[in-house]
mmCIF file with all atom_site columns, C-alpha atoms and ligand atoms in Angstrom:
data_model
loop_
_atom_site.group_PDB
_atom_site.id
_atom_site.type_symbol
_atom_site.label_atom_id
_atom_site.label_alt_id
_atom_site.label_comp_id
_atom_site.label_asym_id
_atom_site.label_entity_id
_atom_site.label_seq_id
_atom_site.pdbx_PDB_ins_code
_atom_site.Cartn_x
_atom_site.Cartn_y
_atom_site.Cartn_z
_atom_site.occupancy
_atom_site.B_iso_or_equiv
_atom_site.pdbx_formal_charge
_atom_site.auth_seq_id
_atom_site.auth_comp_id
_atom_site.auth_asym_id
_atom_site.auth_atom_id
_atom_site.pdbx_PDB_model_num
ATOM   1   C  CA  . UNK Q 1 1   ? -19.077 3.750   17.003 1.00 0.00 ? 1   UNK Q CA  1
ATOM   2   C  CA  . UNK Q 1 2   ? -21.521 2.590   19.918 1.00 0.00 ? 2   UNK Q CA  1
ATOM   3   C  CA  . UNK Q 1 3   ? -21.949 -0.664  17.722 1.00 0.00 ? 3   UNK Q CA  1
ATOM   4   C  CA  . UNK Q 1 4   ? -18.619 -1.820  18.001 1.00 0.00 ? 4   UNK Q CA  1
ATOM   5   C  CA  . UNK Q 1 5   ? -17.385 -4.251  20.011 1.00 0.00 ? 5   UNK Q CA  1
ATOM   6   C  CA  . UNK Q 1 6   ? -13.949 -2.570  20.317 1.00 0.00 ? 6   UNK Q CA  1
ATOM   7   C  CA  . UNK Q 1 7   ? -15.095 0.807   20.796 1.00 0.00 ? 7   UNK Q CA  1
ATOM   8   C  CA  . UNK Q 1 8   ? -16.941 -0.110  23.638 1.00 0.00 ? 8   UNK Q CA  1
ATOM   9   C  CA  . UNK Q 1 9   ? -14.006 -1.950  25.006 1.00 0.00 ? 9   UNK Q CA  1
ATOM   10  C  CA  . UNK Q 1 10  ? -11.867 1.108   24.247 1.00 0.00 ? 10  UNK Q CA  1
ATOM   11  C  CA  . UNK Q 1 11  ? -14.148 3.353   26.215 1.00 0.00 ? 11  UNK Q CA  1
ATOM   12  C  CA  . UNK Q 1 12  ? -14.804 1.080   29.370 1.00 0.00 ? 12  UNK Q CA  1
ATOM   13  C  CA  . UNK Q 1 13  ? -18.358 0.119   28.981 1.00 0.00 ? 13  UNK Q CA  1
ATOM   14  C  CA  . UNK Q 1 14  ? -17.391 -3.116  28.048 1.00 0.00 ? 14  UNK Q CA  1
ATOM   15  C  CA  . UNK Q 1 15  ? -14.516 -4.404  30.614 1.00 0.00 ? 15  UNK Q CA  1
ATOM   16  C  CA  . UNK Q 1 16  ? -11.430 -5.970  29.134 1.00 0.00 ? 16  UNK Q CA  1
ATOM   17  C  CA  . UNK Q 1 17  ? -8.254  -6.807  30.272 1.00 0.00 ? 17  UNK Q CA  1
ATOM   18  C  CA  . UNK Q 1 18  ? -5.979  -3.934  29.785 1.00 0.00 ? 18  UNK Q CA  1
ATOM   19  C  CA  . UNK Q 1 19  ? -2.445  -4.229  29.135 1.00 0.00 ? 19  UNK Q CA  1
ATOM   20  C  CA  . UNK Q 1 20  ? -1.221  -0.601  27.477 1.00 0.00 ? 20  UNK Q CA  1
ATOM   21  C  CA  . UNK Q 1 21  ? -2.577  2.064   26.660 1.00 0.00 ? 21  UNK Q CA  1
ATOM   22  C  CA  . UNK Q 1 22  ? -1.351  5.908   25.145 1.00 0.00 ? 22  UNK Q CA  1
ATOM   23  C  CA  . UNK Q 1 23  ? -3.415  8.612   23.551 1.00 0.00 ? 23  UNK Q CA  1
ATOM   24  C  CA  . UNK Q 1 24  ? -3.761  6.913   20.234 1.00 0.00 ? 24  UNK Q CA  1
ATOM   25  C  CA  . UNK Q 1 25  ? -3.834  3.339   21.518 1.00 0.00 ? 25  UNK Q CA  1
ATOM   26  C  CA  . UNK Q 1 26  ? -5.318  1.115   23.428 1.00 0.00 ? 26  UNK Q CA  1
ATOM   27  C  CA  . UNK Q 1 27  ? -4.167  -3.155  23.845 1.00 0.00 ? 27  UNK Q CA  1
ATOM   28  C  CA  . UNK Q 1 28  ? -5.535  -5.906  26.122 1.00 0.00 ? 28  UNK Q CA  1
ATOM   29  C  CA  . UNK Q 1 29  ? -5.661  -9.400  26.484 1.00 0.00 ? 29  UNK Q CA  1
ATOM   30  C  CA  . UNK Q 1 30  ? -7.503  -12.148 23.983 1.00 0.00 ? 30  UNK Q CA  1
ATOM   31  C  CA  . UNK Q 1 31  ? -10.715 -13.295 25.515 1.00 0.00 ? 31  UNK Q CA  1
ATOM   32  C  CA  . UNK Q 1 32  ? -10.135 -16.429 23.704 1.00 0.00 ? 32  UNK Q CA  1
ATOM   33  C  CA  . UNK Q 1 33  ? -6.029  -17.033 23.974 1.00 0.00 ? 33  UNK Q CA  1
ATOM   34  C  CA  . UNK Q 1 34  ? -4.326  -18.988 21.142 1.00 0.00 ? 34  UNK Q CA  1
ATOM   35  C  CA  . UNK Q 1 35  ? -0.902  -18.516 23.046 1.00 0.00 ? 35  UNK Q CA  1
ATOM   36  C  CA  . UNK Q 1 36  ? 0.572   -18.157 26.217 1.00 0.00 ? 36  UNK Q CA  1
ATOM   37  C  CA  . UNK Q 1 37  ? 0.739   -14.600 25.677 1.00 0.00 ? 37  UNK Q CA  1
ATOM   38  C  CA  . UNK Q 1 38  ? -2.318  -13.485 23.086 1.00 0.00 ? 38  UNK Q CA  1
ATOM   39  C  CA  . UNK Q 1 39  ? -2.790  -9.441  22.913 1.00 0.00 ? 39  UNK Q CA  1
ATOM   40  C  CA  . UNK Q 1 40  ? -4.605  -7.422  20.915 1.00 0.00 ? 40  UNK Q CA  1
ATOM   41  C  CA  . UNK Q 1 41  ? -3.402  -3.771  19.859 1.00 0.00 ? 41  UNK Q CA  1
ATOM   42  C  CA  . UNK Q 1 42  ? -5.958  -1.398  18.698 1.00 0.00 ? 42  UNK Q CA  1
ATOM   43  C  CA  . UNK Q 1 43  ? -6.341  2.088   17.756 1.00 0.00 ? 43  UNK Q CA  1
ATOM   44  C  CA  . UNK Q 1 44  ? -8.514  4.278   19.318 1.00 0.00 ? 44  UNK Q CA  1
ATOM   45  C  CA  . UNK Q 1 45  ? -9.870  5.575   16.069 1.00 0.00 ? 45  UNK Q CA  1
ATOM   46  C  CA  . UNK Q 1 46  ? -12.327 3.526   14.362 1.00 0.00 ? 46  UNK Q CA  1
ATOM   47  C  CA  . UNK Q 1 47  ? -10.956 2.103   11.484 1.00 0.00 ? 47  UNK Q CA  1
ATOM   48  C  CA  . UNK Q 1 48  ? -12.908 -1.479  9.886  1.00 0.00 ? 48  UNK Q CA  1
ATOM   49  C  CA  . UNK Q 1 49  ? -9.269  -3.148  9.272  1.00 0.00 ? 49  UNK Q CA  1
ATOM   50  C  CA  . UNK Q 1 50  ? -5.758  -2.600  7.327  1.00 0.00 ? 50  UNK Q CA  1
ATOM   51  C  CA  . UNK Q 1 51  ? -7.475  -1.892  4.220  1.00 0.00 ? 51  UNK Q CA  1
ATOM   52  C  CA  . UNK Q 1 52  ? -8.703  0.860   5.932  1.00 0.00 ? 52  UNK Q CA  1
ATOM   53  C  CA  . UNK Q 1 53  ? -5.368  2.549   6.292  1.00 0.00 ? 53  UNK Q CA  1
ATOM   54  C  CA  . UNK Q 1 54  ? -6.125  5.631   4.074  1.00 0.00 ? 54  UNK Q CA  1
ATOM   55  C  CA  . UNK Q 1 55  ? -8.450  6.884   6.914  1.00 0.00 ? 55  UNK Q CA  1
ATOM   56  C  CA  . UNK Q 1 56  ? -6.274  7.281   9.460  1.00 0.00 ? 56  UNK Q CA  1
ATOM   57  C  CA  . UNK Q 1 57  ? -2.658  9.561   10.237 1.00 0.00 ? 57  UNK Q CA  1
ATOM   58  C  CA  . UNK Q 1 58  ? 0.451   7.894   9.832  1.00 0.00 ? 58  UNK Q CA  1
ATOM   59  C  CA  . UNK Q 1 59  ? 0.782   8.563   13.497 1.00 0.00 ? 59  UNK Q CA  1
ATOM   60  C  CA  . UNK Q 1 60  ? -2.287  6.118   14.620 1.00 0.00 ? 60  UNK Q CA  1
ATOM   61  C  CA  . UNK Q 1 61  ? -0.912  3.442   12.340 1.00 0.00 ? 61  UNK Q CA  1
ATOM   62  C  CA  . UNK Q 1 62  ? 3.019   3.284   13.615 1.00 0.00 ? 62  UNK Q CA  1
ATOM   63  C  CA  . UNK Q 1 63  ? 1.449   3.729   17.223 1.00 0.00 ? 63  UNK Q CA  1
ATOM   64  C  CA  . UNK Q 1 64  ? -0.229  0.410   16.652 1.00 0.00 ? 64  UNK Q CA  1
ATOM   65  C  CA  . UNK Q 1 65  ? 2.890   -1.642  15.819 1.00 0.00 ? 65  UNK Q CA  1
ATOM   66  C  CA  . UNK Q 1 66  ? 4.754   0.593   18.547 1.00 0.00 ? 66  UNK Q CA  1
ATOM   67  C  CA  . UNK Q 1 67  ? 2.187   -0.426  20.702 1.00 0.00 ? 67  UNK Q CA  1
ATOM   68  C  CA  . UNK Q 1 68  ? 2.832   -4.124  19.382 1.00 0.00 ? 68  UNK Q CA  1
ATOM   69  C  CA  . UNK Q 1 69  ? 6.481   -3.742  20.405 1.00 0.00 ? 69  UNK Q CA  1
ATOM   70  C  CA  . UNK Q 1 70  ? 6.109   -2.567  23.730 1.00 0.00 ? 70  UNK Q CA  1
ATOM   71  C  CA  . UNK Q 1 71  ? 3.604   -4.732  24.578 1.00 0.00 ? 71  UNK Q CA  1
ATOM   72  C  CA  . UNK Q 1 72  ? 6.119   -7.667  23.781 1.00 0.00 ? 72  UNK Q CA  1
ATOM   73  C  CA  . UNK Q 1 73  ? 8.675   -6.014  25.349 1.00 0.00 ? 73  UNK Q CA  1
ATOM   74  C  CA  . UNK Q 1 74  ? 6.448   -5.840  28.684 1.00 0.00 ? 74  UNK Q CA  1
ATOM   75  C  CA  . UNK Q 1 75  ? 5.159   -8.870  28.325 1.00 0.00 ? 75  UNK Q CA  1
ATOM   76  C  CA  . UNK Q 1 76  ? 8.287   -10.580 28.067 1.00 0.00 ? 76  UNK Q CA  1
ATOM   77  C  CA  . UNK Q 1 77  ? 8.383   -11.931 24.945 1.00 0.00 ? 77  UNK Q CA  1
ATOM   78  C  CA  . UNK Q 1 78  ? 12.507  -12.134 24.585 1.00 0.00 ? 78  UNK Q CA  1
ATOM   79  C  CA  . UNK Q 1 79  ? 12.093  -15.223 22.385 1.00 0.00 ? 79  UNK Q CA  1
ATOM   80  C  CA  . UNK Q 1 80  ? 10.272  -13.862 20.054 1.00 0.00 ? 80  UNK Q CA  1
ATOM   81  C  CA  . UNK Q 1 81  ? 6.429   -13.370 18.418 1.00 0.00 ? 81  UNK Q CA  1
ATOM   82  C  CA  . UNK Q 1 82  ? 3.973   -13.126 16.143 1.00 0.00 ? 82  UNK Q CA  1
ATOM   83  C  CA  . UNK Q 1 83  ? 1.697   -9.849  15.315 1.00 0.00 ? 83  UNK Q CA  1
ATOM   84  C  CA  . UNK Q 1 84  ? -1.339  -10.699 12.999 1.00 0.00 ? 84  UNK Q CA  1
ATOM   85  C  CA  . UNK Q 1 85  ? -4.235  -8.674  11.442 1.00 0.00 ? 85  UNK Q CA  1
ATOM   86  C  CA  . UNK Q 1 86  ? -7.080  -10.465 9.826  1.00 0.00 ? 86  UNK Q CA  1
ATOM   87  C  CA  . UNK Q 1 87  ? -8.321  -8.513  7.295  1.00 0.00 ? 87  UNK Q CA  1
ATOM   88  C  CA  . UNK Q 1 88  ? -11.927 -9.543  5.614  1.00 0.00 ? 88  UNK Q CA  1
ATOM   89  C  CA  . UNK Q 1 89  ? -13.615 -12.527 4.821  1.00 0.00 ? 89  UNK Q CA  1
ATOM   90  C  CA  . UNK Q 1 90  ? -10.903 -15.102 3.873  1.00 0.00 ? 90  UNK Q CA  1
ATOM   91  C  CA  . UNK Q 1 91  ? -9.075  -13.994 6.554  1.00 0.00 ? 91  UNK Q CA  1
ATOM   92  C  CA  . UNK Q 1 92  ? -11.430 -14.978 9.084  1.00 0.00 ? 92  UNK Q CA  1
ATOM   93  C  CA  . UNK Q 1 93  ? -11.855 -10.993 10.701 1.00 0.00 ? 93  UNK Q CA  1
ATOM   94  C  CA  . UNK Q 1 94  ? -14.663 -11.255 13.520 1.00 0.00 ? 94  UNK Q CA  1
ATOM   95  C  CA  . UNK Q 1 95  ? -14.183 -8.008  14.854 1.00 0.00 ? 95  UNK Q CA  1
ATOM   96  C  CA  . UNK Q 1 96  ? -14.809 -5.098  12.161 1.00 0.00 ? 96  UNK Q CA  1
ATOM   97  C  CA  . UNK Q 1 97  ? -12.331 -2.719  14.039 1.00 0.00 ? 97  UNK Q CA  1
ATOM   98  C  CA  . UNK Q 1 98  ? -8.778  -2.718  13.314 1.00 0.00 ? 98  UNK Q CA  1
ATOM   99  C  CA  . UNK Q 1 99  ? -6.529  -5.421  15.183 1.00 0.00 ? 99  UNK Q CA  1
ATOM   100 C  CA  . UNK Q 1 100 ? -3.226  -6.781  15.791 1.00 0.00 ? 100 UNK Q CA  1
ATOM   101 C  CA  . UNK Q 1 101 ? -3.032  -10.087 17.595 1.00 0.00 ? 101 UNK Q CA  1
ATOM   102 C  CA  . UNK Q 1 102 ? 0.491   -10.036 19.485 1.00 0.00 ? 102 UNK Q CA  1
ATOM   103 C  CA  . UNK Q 1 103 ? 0.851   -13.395 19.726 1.00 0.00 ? 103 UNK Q CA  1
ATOM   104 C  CA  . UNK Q 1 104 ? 4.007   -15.384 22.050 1.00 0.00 ? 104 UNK Q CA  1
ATOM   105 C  CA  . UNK Q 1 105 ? 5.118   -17.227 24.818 1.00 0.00 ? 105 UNK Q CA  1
ATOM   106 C  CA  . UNK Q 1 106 ? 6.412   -20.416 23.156 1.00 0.00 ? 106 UNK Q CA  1
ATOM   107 C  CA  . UNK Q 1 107 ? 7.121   -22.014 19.682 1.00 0.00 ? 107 UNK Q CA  1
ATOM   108 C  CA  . UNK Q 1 108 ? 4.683   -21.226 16.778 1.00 0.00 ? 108 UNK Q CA  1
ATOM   109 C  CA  . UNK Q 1 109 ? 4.449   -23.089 13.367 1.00 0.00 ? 109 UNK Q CA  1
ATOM   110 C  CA  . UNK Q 1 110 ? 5.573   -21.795 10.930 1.00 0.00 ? 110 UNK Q CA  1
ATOM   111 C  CA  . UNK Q 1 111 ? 2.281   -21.855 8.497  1.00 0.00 ? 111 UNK Q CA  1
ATOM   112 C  CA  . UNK Q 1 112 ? 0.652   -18.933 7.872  1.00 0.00 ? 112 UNK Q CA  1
ATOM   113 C  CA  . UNK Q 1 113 ? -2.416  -19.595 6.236  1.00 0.00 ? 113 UNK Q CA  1
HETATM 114 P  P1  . AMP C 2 .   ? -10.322 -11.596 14.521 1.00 0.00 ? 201 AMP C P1  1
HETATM 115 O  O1  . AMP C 2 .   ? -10.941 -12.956 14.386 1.00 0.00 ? 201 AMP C O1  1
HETATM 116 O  O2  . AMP C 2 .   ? -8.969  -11.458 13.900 1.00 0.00 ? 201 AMP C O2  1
HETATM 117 O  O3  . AMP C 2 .   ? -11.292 -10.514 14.079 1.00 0.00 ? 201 AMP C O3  1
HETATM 118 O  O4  . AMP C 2 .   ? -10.050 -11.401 16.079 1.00 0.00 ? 201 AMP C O4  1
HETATM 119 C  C1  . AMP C 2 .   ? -11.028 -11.002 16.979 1.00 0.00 ? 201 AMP C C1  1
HETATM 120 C  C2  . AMP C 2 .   ? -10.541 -11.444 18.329 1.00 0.00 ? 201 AMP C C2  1
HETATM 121 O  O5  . AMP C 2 .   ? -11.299 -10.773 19.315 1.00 0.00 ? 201 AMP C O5  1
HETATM 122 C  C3  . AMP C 2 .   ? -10.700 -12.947 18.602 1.00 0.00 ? 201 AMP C C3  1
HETATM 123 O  O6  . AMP C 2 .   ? -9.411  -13.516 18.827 1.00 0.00 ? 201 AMP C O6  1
HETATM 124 C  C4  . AMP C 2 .   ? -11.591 -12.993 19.838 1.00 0.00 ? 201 AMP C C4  1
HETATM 125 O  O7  . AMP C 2 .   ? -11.216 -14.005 20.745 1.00 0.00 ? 201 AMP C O7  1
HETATM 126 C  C5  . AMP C 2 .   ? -11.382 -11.615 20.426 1.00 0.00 ? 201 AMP C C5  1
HETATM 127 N  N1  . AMP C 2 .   ? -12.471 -11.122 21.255 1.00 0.00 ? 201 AMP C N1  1
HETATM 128 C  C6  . AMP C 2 .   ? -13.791 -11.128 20.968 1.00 0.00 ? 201 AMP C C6  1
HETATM 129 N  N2  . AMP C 2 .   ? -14.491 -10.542 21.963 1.00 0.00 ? 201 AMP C N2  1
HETATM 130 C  C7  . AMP C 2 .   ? -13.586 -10.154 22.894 1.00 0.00 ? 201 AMP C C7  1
HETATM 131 C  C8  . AMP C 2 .   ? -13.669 -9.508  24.166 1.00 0.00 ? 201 AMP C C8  1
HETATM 132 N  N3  . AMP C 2 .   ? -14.866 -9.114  24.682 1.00 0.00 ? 201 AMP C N3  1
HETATM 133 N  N4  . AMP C 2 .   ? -12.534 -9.291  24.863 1.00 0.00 ? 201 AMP C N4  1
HETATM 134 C  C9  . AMP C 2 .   ? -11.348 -9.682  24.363 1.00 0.00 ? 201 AMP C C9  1
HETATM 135 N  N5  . AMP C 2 .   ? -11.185 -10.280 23.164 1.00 0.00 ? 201 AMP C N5  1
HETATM 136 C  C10 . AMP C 2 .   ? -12.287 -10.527 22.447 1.00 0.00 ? 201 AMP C C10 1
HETATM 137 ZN ZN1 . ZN  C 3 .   ? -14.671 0.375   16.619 1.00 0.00 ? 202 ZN  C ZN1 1
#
């Protein structure tokens, strides 16, 4: 979708920070960091959010939180983190393109919402 932010990211005509990336995936670094470490983990696919699931394989979905995992992994997050996907309105999404915020590099509250 030429529209999207994330697509255009994915495709190099916007330049990002790239991390990982595989034939279904695609993850690079928060412009905005809420943590040491803040990564986001996207599918190549366009897909709006999580509630979006239906449209895509089972494949593109588990590469995104494999993609999650080895970005942690790389990234050195031994201690631990977070992965997040806003999804809609109350959830604060900004980005209409599915997400995963890999979030680490030190202690995190433990509140949710
Ligand atoms: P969300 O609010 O869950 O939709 O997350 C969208 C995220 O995209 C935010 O954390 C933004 O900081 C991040 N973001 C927006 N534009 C860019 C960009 N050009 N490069 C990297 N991250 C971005
Ligand atoms: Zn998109």
């Amino acid at each position: 979708m030429s529209d999207c932010l994330f697509c255009r990211i994915i495709s190099g005509e916007i330049p990002s920070a790239k991390v990982y990336e595989d034939a279904l995936t695609y993850a690079f670094r928060d412009i905005n960091p809420m943590m040491p470490v803040h990564v986001l983990v996207v599918p190549k696919q366009h897909l709006a959010s999580v509630a979006a699931a239906d449209e895509a394989t089972d494949e593109v979905l588990a590469g995104c939180l494999r993609t999650c995992a080895k970005v942690a992994a790389q990234e050195g997050l031994t201690g631990g983190f977070r992965v997040v996907s806003n999804c809609g309105d109350d959830a604060c999404q900004s980005v209409q393109h599915l997400h995963f915020h890999v979030l680490g590099g030190g202690k995190m509250t433990d509140r949710m919402g």
